[in-house]
Short mmCIF file of C-alpha atoms in Angstrom, two decimals:
data_model
loop_
_atom_site.label_atom_id
_atom_site.label_comp_id
_atom_site.label_asym_id
_atom_site.label_seq_id
_atom_site.Cartn_x
_atom_site.Cartn_y
_atom_site.Cartn_z
CA UNK T 1 -16.90 75.55 -11.03
CA UNK T 2 -13.12 75.23 -11.09
CA UNK T 3 -11.07 72.07 -11.62
CA UNK T 4 -9.06 70.88 -8.64
CA UNK T 5 -5.51 72.32 -8.95
CA UNK T 6 -2.95 69.70 -9.82
CA UNK T 7 -5.51 66.98 -10.57
CA UNK T 8 -6.33 65.26 -13.79
CA UNK T 9 -9.51 66.53 -15.50
CA UNK T 10 -12.65 65.22 -13.84
CA UNK T 11 -10.84 63.78 -10.82
CA UNK T 12 -12.66 65.93 -8.27
CA UNK T 13 -16.04 64.85 -9.55
CA UNK T 14 -14.83 61.32 -10.07
CA UNK T 15 -13.66 61.00 -6.50
CA UNK T 16 -16.81 62.82 -5.44
CA UNK T 17 -18.75 59.79 -6.60
CA UNK T 18 -16.63 57.51 -4.49
CA UNK T 19 -16.14 59.58 -1.34
CA UNK T 20 -19.66 60.95 -0.92
CA UNK T 21 -21.55 60.41 2.30
CA UNK T 22 -24.68 58.91 0.74
CA UNK T 23 -25.77 55.54 2.09
CA UNK T 24 -24.67 53.32 -0.80
CA UNK T 25 -24.06 49.61 -0.83
CA UNK T 26 -20.62 49.28 0.77
CA UNK T 27 -19.63 46.22 -1.23
CA UNK T 28 -20.49 47.84 -4.57
CA UNK T 29 -18.79 51.06 -3.56
CA UNK T 30 -15.64 49.17 -2.58
CA UNK T 31 -15.56 47.38 -5.96
CA UNK T 32 -16.07 50.64 -7.84
CA UNK T 33 -13.39 52.36 -5.78
CA UNK T 34 -10.85 49.62 -6.43
CA UNK T 35 -11.67 49.54 -10.14
CA UNK T 36 -11.29 53.28 -10.68
CA UNK T 37 -8.29 53.59 -8.37
CA UNK T 38 -6.56 51.16 -10.74
CA UNK T 39 -7.37 53.32 -13.77
CA UNK T 40 -6.33 56.50 -11.99
CA UNK T 41 -2.99 54.92 -11.10
CA UNK T 42 -2.44 54.03 -14.76
CA UNK T 43 -2.48 57.74 -15.63
CA UNK T 44 0.74 58.21 -13.62
CA UNK T 45 -0.46 61.51 -12.19
CA UNK T 46 0.80 61.97 -8.64
CA UNK T 47 -1.63 64.63 -7.44
CA UNK T 48 -4.96 63.02 -8.28
CA UNK T 49 -5.84 62.39 -4.63
CA UNK T 50 -5.88 66.07 -3.64
CA UNK T 51 -9.08 67.67 -2.33
CA UNK T 52 -10.91 64.38 -1.79
CA UNK T 53 -13.29 65.85 0.78
CA UNK T 54 -15.47 67.85 -1.62
CA UNK T 55 -18.23 65.60 -3.05
CA UNK T 56 -20.05 68.46 -4.88
CA UNK T 57 -17.26 69.66 -7.14
CA UNK T 58 -18.34 68.17 -10.47
CA UNK T 59 -15.88 70.10 -12.65
CA UNK T 60 -18.25 69.65 -15.55
CA UNK T 61 -16.03 71.65 -17.91
CA UNK T 62 -13.50 68.81 -18.14
CA UNK T 63 -15.63 65.90 -17.06
CA UNK T 64 -16.10 63.80 -20.19
CA UNK T 65 -12.77 62.03 -20.66
CA UNK T 66 -11.92 59.95 -23.71
CA UNK T 67 -10.56 56.49 -24.39
CA UNK T 68 -10.50 54.05 -21.51
CA UNK T 69 -12.22 56.40 -19.11
CA UNK T 70 -15.27 56.95 -21.34
CA UNK T 71 -15.81 53.20 -21.52
CA UNK T 72 -15.57 52.94 -17.74
CA UNK T 73 -17.91 55.86 -17.16
CA UNK T 74 -20.50 53.81 -19.04
CA UNK T 75 -19.93 51.07 -16.47
CA UNK T 76 -20.20 53.55 -13.63
CA UNK T 77 -23.44 54.92 -15.08
CA UNK T 78 -24.88 51.39 -15.26
CA UNK T 79 -23.95 50.73 -11.63
CA UNK T 80 -25.42 54.01 -10.39
CA UNK T 81 -28.60 53.53 -12.44
CA UNK T 82 -29.19 50.18 -10.73
CA UNK T 83 -28.69 51.79 -7.33
CA UNK T 84 -30.94 54.72 -8.19
CA UNK T 85 -33.74 52.44 -9.41
CA UNK T 86 -34.12 51.13 -5.84
CA UNK T 87 -33.59 54.49 -4.11
CA UNK T 88 -35.31 57.16 -6.26
CA UNK T 89 -35.92 59.56 -3.39
CA UNK T 90 -32.19 60.09 -2.90
CA UNK T 91 -31.47 63.44 -4.60
CA UNK T 92 -27.72 63.18 -4.07
CA UNK T 93 -27.62 59.78 -5.80
CA UNK T 94 -29.80 61.15 -8.62
CA UNK T 95 -27.33 63.99 -9.18
CA UNK T 96 -24.41 61.55 -9.35
CA UNK T 97 -26.34 59.32 -11.74
CA UNK T 98 -27.05 62.34 -13.99
CA UNK T 99 -23.37 63.24 -14.01
CA UNK T 100 -22.38 59.66 -14.82
CA UNK T 101 -24.88 59.71 -17.72
CA UNK T 102 -23.32 62.98 -18.90
CA UNK T 103 -19.82 61.50 -18.79
CA UNK T 104 -20.96 58.32 -20.58
CA UNK T 105 -22.45 60.39 -23.42
CA UNK T 106 -26.05 59.51 -22.52
CA UNK T 107 -27.15 63.14 -22.80
CA UNK T 108 -30.91 62.57 -23.07
CA UNK T 109 -30.85 60.41 -19.92
CA UNK T 110 -28.74 63.01 -18.13
CA UNK T 111 -31.18 65.75 -19.15
CA UNK T 112 -34.25 63.83 -17.94
CA UNK T 113 -32.60 63.05 -14.59
CA UNK T 114 -31.42 66.63 -14.06
CA UNK T 115 -34.79 68.07 -15.19
CA UNK T 116 -36.56 66.01 -12.52
CA UNK T 117 -33.89 66.73 -9.93
CA UNK T 118 -34.07 70.54 -10.28
CA UNK T 119 -37.56 70.48 -8.75
CA UNK T 120 -36.04 69.56 -5.36
CA UNK T 121 -32.38 70.48 -5.79
CA UNK T 122 -31.93 74.08 -7.03
CA UNK T 123 -28.16 74.19 -6.65
CA UNK T 124 -25.91 75.94 -9.15
CA UNK T 125 -24.42 72.59 -10.21
CA UNK T 126 -27.77 71.18 -11.34
CA UNK T 127 -28.67 74.30 -13.31
CA UNK T 128 -25.23 74.41 -14.92
CA UNK T 129 -25.49 70.75 -15.94
CA UNK T 130 -28.90 71.42 -17.53
CA UNK T 131 -27.63 74.46 -19.42
CA UNK T 132 -24.59 72.57 -20.71
CA UNK T 133 -26.75 69.70 -21.89
CA UNK T 134 -29.22 71.98 -23.66
CA UNK T 135 -26.61 74.14 -25.39
CA UNK T 136 -23.56 71.92 -25.95
CA UNK T 137 -25.14 68.54 -26.66
CA UNK T 138 -28.91 68.51 -27.32
CA UNK T 139 -29.17 71.66 -29.51
CA UNK T 140 -32.14 73.08 -27.60
CA UNK T 141 -30.88 76.55 -26.63
CA UNK T 142 -34.43 77.74 -25.88
CA UNK T 143 -34.49 75.32 -22.93
CA UNK T 144 -31.02 76.48 -21.92
CA UNK T 145 -32.32 80.06 -21.70
CA UNK T 146 -35.36 78.86 -19.74
CA UNK T 147 -33.27 76.99 -17.14
CA UNK T 148 -30.85 79.92 -16.86
CA UNK T 149 -33.78 82.24 -16.07
CA UNK T 150 -35.15 79.80 -13.49
CA UNK T 151 -31.73 79.51 -11.93
CA UNK T 152 -31.36 83.29 -11.70
CA UNK T 153 -34.58 83.47 -9.71
CA UNK T 154 -32.86 81.37 -7.03
CA UNK T 155 -29.29 82.65 -7.55
CA UNK T 156 -29.67 86.27 -8.76
CA UNK T 157 -26.71 87.88 -10.55
CA UNK T 158 -24.87 84.57 -10.79
CA UNK T 159 -22.28 85.04 -13.55
CA UNK T 160 -22.34 81.39 -14.68
CA UNK T 161 -26.10 81.43 -15.22
CA UNK T 162 -25.98 84.83 -16.91
CA UNK T 163 -23.24 83.54 -19.21
CA UNK T 164 -25.31 80.47 -20.08
CA UNK T 165 -28.37 82.61 -20.82
CA UNK T 166 -26.31 84.88 -23.09
CA UNK T 167 -24.95 81.92 -25.08
CA UNK T 168 -28.48 80.50 -25.33
CA UNK T 169 -29.75 83.74 -26.88
CA UNK T 170 -26.72 83.85 -29.21
CA UNK T 171 -27.49 80.34 -30.49
CA UNK T 172 -31.15 81.22 -30.94
CA UNK T 173 -29.96 84.14 -33.05
CA UNK T 174 -27.88 81.77 -35.19
CA UNK T 175 -30.91 79.52 -35.70
CA UNK T 176 -33.36 82.33 -36.58
CA UNK T 177 -34.33 82.64 -40.24
CA UNK T 178 -34.59 86.40 -40.76
CA UNK T 179 -31.79 88.86 -40.15
CA UNK T 180 -33.86 91.27 -38.05
CA UNK T 181 -34.70 88.46 -35.63
CA UNK T 182 -31.07 87.28 -35.61
CA UNK T 183 -29.80 90.78 -34.83
CA UNK T 184 -32.32 91.26 -32.02
CA UNK T 185 -31.27 88.01 -30.30
CA UNK T 186 -27.55 88.68 -30.76
CA UNK T 187 -27.94 92.15 -29.28
CA UNK T 188 -29.83 90.69 -26.31
CA UNK T 189 -26.99 88.19 -25.74
CA UNK T 190 -24.38 90.94 -26.08
CA UNK T 191 -26.26 93.13 -23.60
CA UNK T 192 -26.18 90.33 -21.01
CA UNK T 193 -22.43 89.83 -21.46
CA UNK T 194 -21.76 93.56 -21.17
CA UNK T 195 -23.80 93.98 -17.98
CA UNK T 196 -22.59 90.76 -16.35
CA UNK T 197 -18.82 90.41 -16.92
CA UNK T 198 -17.42 86.94 -16.32
CA UNK T 199 -14.00 85.53 -15.49
CA UNK T 200 -14.59 82.58 -17.81
CA UNK T 201 -11.83 82.20 -20.42
CA UNK T 202 -14.40 82.34 -23.26
CA UNK T 203 -16.02 85.58 -22.08
CA UNK T 204 -13.96 87.94 -24.27
CA UNK T 205 -14.14 85.52 -27.22
CA UNK T 206 -17.93 85.40 -27.26
CA UNK T 207 -18.25 89.09 -26.55
CA UNK T 208 -15.99 89.79 -29.55
CA UNK T 209 -17.91 87.30 -31.69
CA UNK T 210 -21.26 88.88 -30.84
CA UNK T 211 -19.87 92.37 -31.48
CA UNK T 212 -18.77 91.16 -34.93
CA UNK T 213 -22.16 89.60 -35.69
CA UNK T 214 -23.85 92.86 -34.64
CA UNK T 215 -21.61 94.80 -37.04
CA UNK T 216 -19.42 96.49 -34.39
CA UNK T 217 -16.21 95.41 -36.08
CA UNK T 218 -13.68 97.80 -34.53
CA UNK T 219 -14.80 97.06 -30.97
CA UNK T 220 -14.74 93.35 -31.80
CA UNK T 221 -11.10 93.68 -32.95
CA UNK T 222 -10.12 95.39 -29.68
CA UNK T 223 -11.76 92.71 -27.51
CA UNK T 224 -10.42 89.82 -29.61
CA UNK T 225 -6.87 91.23 -29.52
CA UNK T 226 -7.10 91.58 -25.73
CA UNK T 227 -8.33 88.00 -25.38
CA UNK T 228 -5.55 86.71 -27.62
CA UNK T 229 -2.90 88.42 -25.49
CA UNK T 230 -4.35 86.82 -22.35
CA UNK T 231 -4.83 83.27 -23.64
CA UNK T 232 -3.15 82.72 -27.06
CA UNK T 233 -6.24 80.59 -27.85
CA UNK T 234 -6.40 79.60 -31.54
CA UNK T 235 -10.07 80.67 -31.64
CA UNK T 236 -9.00 84.28 -31.10
CA UNK T 237 -6.61 83.90 -34.05
CA UNK T 238 -9.49 82.56 -36.15
CA UNK T 239 -11.80 85.41 -35.12
CA UNK T 240 -9.11 88.04 -35.75
CA UNK T 241 -8.56 86.45 -39.17
CA UNK T 242 -12.27 86.73 -40.01
CA UNK T 243 -12.30 90.33 -38.77
CA UNK T 244 -9.35 91.12 -41.08
CA UNK T 245 -11.31 89.54 -43.96
CA UNK T 246 -14.26 91.81 -43.10
CA UNK T 247 -11.87 94.75 -43.53
CA UNK T 248 -10.65 93.23 -46.83
CA UNK T 249 -7.12 92.85 -45.42
CA UNK T 250 -6.59 89.45 -47.02
CA UNK T 251 -2.80 89.57 -46.81
CA UNK T 252 -2.94 90.32 -43.08
CA UNK T 253 -5.39 87.45 -42.53
CA UNK T 254 -3.26 84.94 -44.44
CA UNK T 255 -0.12 85.94 -42.50
CA UNK T 256 -1.95 85.61 -39.17
CA UNK T 257 -3.44 82.21 -40.03
CA UNK T 258 -0.15 80.90 -41.41
CA UNK T 259 1.62 81.86 -38.17
CA UNK T 260 -1.14 80.27 -36.08
CA UNK T 261 -1.09 77.08 -38.18
CA UNK T 262 2.61 76.62 -37.38
CA UNK T 263 1.55 75.97 -33.79
CA UNK T 264 -1.69 74.15 -34.77
CA UNK T 265 -0.91 72.46 -38.12
CA UNK T 266 -4.12 70.37 -38.23
CA UNK T 267 -6.54 72.85 -36.70
CA UNK T 268 -9.85 72.70 -38.59
CA UNK T 269 -11.01 76.17 -37.60
CA UNK T 270 -7.81 77.90 -38.73
CA UNK T 271 -7.91 76.03 -42.04
CA UNK T 272 -11.55 77.04 -42.49
CA UNK T 273 -10.68 80.72 -41.96
CA UNK T 274 -7.86 80.32 -44.49
CA UNK T 275 -10.41 79.00 -46.98
CA UNK T 276 -12.76 81.95 -46.31
CA UNK T 277 -9.91 84.34 -47.02
CA UNK T 278 -8.89 82.52 -50.21
CA UNK T 279 -12.51 82.57 -51.44
CA UNK T 280 -12.67 86.35 -50.96
CA UNK T 281 -9.22 86.74 -52.53
CA UNK T 282 -10.40 84.66 -55.51
CA UNK T 283 -12.93 87.38 -56.36
CA UNK T 284 -9.95 89.64 -57.05
CA UNK T 285 -7.28 87.40 -58.61
CA UNK T 286 -9.51 84.62 -60.08
CA UNK T 287 -7.00 81.84 -59.33
CA UNK T 288 -8.94 78.60 -58.86
CA UNK T 289 -5.84 76.67 -57.77
CA UNK T 290 -5.44 78.53 -54.48
CA UNK T 291 -9.07 77.85 -53.58
CA UNK T 292 -8.82 74.17 -54.49
CA UNK T 293 -5.64 73.83 -52.42
CA UNK T 294 -7.29 75.57 -49.47
CA UNK T 295 -10.27 73.19 -49.67
CA UNK T 296 -8.08 70.09 -49.67
CA UNK T 297 -5.94 71.50 -46.87
CA UNK T 298 -9.08 71.98 -44.76
CA UNK T 299 -10.34 68.45 -45.48
CA UNK T 300 -6.95 66.98 -44.70
CA UNK T 301 -6.94 68.76 -41.33
CA UNK T 302 -10.47 67.56 -40.62
CA UNK T 303 -9.90 63.79 -40.79
CA UNK T 304 -7.68 60.82 -40.03
CA UNK T 305 -6.28 58.26 -42.41
CA UNK T 306 -7.15 54.59 -42.36
CA UNK T 307 -4.30 52.16 -41.82
CA UNK T 308 -4.79 50.73 -45.33
CA UNK T 309 -4.11 54.14 -46.81
CA UNK T 310 -1.45 55.30 -44.38
CA UNK T 311 0.14 58.63 -45.30
CA UNK T 312 3.48 56.96 -44.52
CA UNK T 313 3.31 55.04 -47.78
CA UNK T 314 4.98 56.52 -50.91
CA UNK T 315 1.62 56.52 -52.71
CA UNK T 316 -0.01 58.68 -50.06
CA UNK T 317 2.94 61.01 -49.84
CA UNK T 318 2.60 61.65 -53.57
CA UNK T 319 -1.08 62.47 -53.04
CA UNK T 320 -0.48 64.82 -50.12
CA UNK T 321 2.72 66.50 -51.25
CA UNK T 322 1.00 69.04 -53.55
CA UNK T 323 -1.10 70.24 -50.62
CA UNK T 324 1.95 70.80 -48.43
CA UNK T 325 4.05 72.64 -50.99
CA UNK T 326 2.91 76.17 -51.78
CA UNK T 327 4.38 76.12 -55.28
CA UNK T 328 2.60 72.94 -56.34
CA UNK T 329 -0.18 72.81 -58.88
CA UNK T 330 -3.61 71.60 -57.75
CA UNK T 331 -4.18 69.81 -61.06
CA UNK T 332 -1.54 67.21 -60.06
CA UNK T 333 -3.64 66.06 -57.09
CA UNK T 334 -5.82 63.01 -57.68
CA UNK T 335 -8.82 64.09 -55.59
CA UNK T 336 -10.52 60.70 -55.77
CA UNK T 337 -7.48 58.94 -54.27
CA UNK T 338 -7.32 61.56 -51.56
CA UNK T 339 -11.01 61.19 -50.67
CA UNK T 340 -10.88 57.39 -50.46
CA UNK T 341 -8.10 57.69 -47.88
CA UNK T 342 -9.86 60.30 -45.79
CA UNK T 343 -11.82 58.97 -42.83
CA UNK T 344 -13.48 62.08 -41.40
CA UNK T 345 -15.14 62.27 -38.03
CA UNK T 346 -17.98 64.66 -38.87
CA UNK T 347 -19.47 64.96 -35.40
CA UNK T 348 -17.51 68.05 -34.53
CA UNK T 349 -19.49 71.30 -35.05
CA UNK T 350 -16.57 73.12 -36.68
CA UNK T 351 -16.18 70.32 -39.23
CA UNK T 352 -19.90 70.40 -40.06
CA UNK T 353 -19.62 74.12 -40.80
CA UNK T 354 -16.33 73.54 -42.63
CA UNK T 355 -17.91 70.96 -44.96
CA UNK T 356 -20.61 73.43 -45.98
CA UNK T 357 -17.95 76.08 -46.53
CA UNK T 358 -15.88 73.65 -48.61
CA UNK T 359 -18.98 72.88 -50.71
CA UNK T 360 -19.58 76.59 -51.36
CA UNK T 361 -15.94 77.09 -52.28
CA UNK T 362 -15.97 74.12 -54.68
CA UNK T 363 -19.08 75.49 -56.38
CA UNK T 364 -17.42 78.92 -56.59
CA UNK T 365 -14.50 77.49 -58.60
CA UNK T 366 -16.78 75.02 -60.47
CA UNK T 367 -15.03 71.92 -59.10
CA UNK T 368 -18.16 69.77 -59.20
CA UNK T 369 -16.44 66.48 -58.23
CA UNK T 370 -15.12 68.12 -55.08
CA UNK T 371 -18.50 69.74 -54.40
CA UNK T 372 -20.28 66.42 -54.83
CA UNK T 373 -17.95 64.71 -52.36
CA UNK T 374 -18.49 67.47 -49.79
CA UNK T 375 -22.26 67.26 -50.27
CA UNK T 376 -22.10 63.51 -49.70
CA UNK T 377 -20.33 64.06 -46.38
CA UNK T 378 -22.80 66.66 -45.10
CA UNK T 379 -25.20 64.95 -42.70
CA UNK T 380 -28.06 67.46 -42.80
CA UNK T 381 -28.25 68.34 -46.46
CA UNK T 382 -30.24 71.43 -47.33
CA UNK T 383 -30.09 72.69 -50.89
CA UNK T 384 -26.67 71.28 -51.83
CA UNK T 385 -28.02 68.44 -53.99
CA UNK T 386 -30.27 70.84 -55.93
CA UNK T 387 -27.36 73.21 -56.56
CA UNK T 388 -25.33 70.30 -57.96
CA UNK T 389 -28.28 69.29 -60.11
CA UNK T 390 -28.43 72.80 -61.57
CA UNK T 391 -24.73 72.83 -62.44
CA UNK T 392 -24.86 69.35 -63.93
CA UNK T 393 -28.30 69.42 -65.61
CA UNK T 394 -29.26 73.10 -65.77
CA UNK T 395 -32.47 72.48 -63.78
CA UNK T 396 -33.61 75.17 -61.30
CA UNK T 397 -36.90 73.50 -60.36
CA UNK T 398 -35.59 71.96 -57.15
CA UNK T 399 -33.96 75.18 -55.97
CA UNK T 400 -37.27 77.02 -55.98
CA UNK T 401 -38.41 74.93 -53.00
CA UNK T 402 -35.69 76.51 -50.83
CA UNK T 403 -36.96 80.08 -50.73
CA UNK T 404 -35.96 80.34 -47.03
CA UNK T 405 -32.35 79.36 -47.79
CA UNK T 406 -29.98 82.22 -48.46
CA UNK T 407 -27.60 80.23 -50.67
CA UNK T 408 -30.37 78.85 -52.89
CA UNK T 409 -31.98 82.29 -53.30
CA UNK T 410 -28.62 83.84 -54.16
CA UNK T 411 -27.91 81.31 -56.89
CA UNK T 412 -31.43 81.65 -58.31
CA UNK T 413 -31.17 85.45 -58.31
CA UNK T 414 -27.90 85.29 -60.27
CA UNK T 415 -29.43 82.83 -62.76
CA UNK T 416 -32.50 85.03 -63.35
CA UNK T 417 -30.31 88.13 -63.70
CA UNK T 418 -28.14 86.41 -66.33
CA UNK T 419 -31.28 85.36 -68.22
CA UNK T 420 -32.71 88.89 -68.09
CA UNK T 421 -35.60 88.01 -65.77
CA UNK T 422 -35.20 91.25 -63.80
CA UNK T 423 -38.48 91.00 -61.88
CA UNK T 424 -37.72 87.52 -60.53
CA UNK T 425 -34.12 88.47 -59.75
CA UNK T 426 -35.28 91.55 -57.82
CA UNK T 427 -37.83 89.55 -55.80
CA UNK T 428 -35.16 87.00 -54.86
CA UNK T 429 -32.60 89.70 -53.99
CA UNK T 430 -35.08 91.34 -51.62
CA UNK T 431 -35.80 87.94 -50.05
CA UNK T 432 -32.06 87.42 -49.50
CA UNK T 433 -31.81 90.80 -47.74
CA UNK T 434 -34.68 89.80 -45.45
CA UNK T 435 -32.72 86.65 -44.62
CA UNK T 436 -29.37 88.44 -44.31
CA UNK T 437 -29.04 92.19 -44.52
CA UNK T 438 -25.27 91.80 -44.89
CA UNK T 439 -25.41 89.77 -48.13
CA UNK T 440 -23.20 91.70 -50.53
CA UNK T 441 -24.37 89.81 -53.64
CA UNK T 442 -28.03 90.69 -53.03
CA UNK T 443 -27.34 94.43 -52.78
CA UNK T 444 -25.09 94.22 -55.86
CA UNK T 445 -27.82 92.43 -57.85
CA UNK T 446 -30.34 95.11 -56.86
CA UNK T 447 -27.86 97.82 -57.85
CA UNK T 448 -27.31 96.23 -61.27
CA UNK T 449 -31.07 95.88 -61.84
CA UNK T 450 -31.77 99.50 -60.90
CA UNK T 451 -28.91 100.62 -63.14
CA UNK T 452 -30.41 98.71 -66.07
CA UNK T 453 -33.74 100.38 -65.31
CA UNK T 454 -31.91 103.74 -65.29
CA UNK T 455 -32.93 104.43 -61.69
CA UNK T 456 -29.51 105.83 -60.84
CA UNK T 457 -30.25 107.05 -57.31
CA UNK T 458 -31.57 103.66 -56.17
CA UNK T 459 -28.70 101.91 -57.94
CA UNK T 460 -26.16 104.06 -56.11
CA UNK T 461 -27.83 103.40 -52.73
CA UNK T 462 -27.77 99.64 -53.29
CA UNK T 463 -24.15 99.58 -54.46
CA UNK T 464 -23.09 101.68 -51.46
CA UNK T 465 -24.94 99.23 -49.19
CA UNK T 466 -22.99 96.40 -50.84
CA UNK T 467 -19.72 98.18 -50.04
CA UNK T 468 -20.71 98.41 -46.36
CA UNK T 469 -21.63 94.73 -46.02
CA UNK T 470 -19.74 92.52 -43.60
CA UNK T 471 -20.36 89.27 -45.44
CA UNK T 472 -18.13 86.98 -43.35
CA UNK T 473 -19.16 83.59 -41.86
CA UNK T 474 -18.51 84.35 -38.18
CA UNK T 475 -20.72 81.32 -37.45
CA UNK T 476 -17.66 79.11 -38.05
CA UNK T 477 -16.71 79.77 -34.42
CA UNK T 478 -19.12 77.74 -32.26
CA UNK T 479 -20.66 78.80 -28.94
CA UNK T 480 -20.22 76.61 -25.84
CA UNK T 481 -20.81 76.97 -22.12
#
């Protein structure tokens, strides 16, 4: 569904509420119309009244506005809910109420309304709303796939529904535990995208991303480069940066990200890719300062500053200056001051991934204070606290409960290898490979163990497998429909 040309985002749907032909209370409708006309006029957009005659153009892609409008969509949802409670057989009113719930951020309510509505109204708009709710907001991609399949029974070969089903399978792949299951779901998603091309702007991005996750790096580069030429979207820059990292072209990645950051100086995703590159580069040059600077740069891009600690003050400028100047030394940064001034909004999926990445990077360079702060900010903690406990207290007992977590298994395998417990290290390395066949450390650990056992052929096979690994966190780039 396309946005009305020349209108502000959401206007077509917004006016659709007001200009629809359903039999609503005229007095209430008049009050709503006057109220929202006033807010629309405040935007100073001249073309917002175009295409008023289309009441079923929800323009869901740009529907949820921020600021004043979000507050007023809550009011609109309340009004429509009261109307719907006395007229539940009106499918058109139910659809509008579901959309108002969506715009007001009441996603569970919107889902329940749309789920009931789809029994009698099998239009593309209802199915698309359901898929968006399942995938973008409620984190239930399995239901998104289900509704996409049901929609395709009524609207066969519909590109929007096919696209939604592909993204649902891709997210299920991300959530799967074992690599073989992940790969199977990613390949299924990729197959759908290849056989059902779409004109959606994100089509080439997600096709490239799935190609990368399936190990088809060169084809992913070609598609990502084509998408970047067409859109100049920063996500293509981020993906191309990660693809360069997978080819161990760290200099090329850093140049690309630096150029992209000039246009997007506070972009979380670009800063996260920069950190990935610096972490890989650290394995070669062993310079902790560049990793620490990259972590702080990412965290700075991921949050806002409270008025009390405004970066306009001399004190804050002294804290932030070392991050901005390439020649500065990380040791001069007072991390605790910086963290107290940072007020991060950690609801954004990229930032959630970025926090976990920052934690891993801080552990890599043994900056435990920084790692502890990152762990404290992570909402859904997994094994981070146990890793910190190991580095602070030397205890591995807690880590052993996270046998299904790749990071915990990797750390345990390295610990057992250092202590000479080859059998335990080998068991853990094999478990890591079951979780992620592209884990370079696991193959390297196996190679070292076989070498110590003088099984040279097996050692060579494992070390060659490590060389062929594409151990890059492509999951930093989120899927949406």
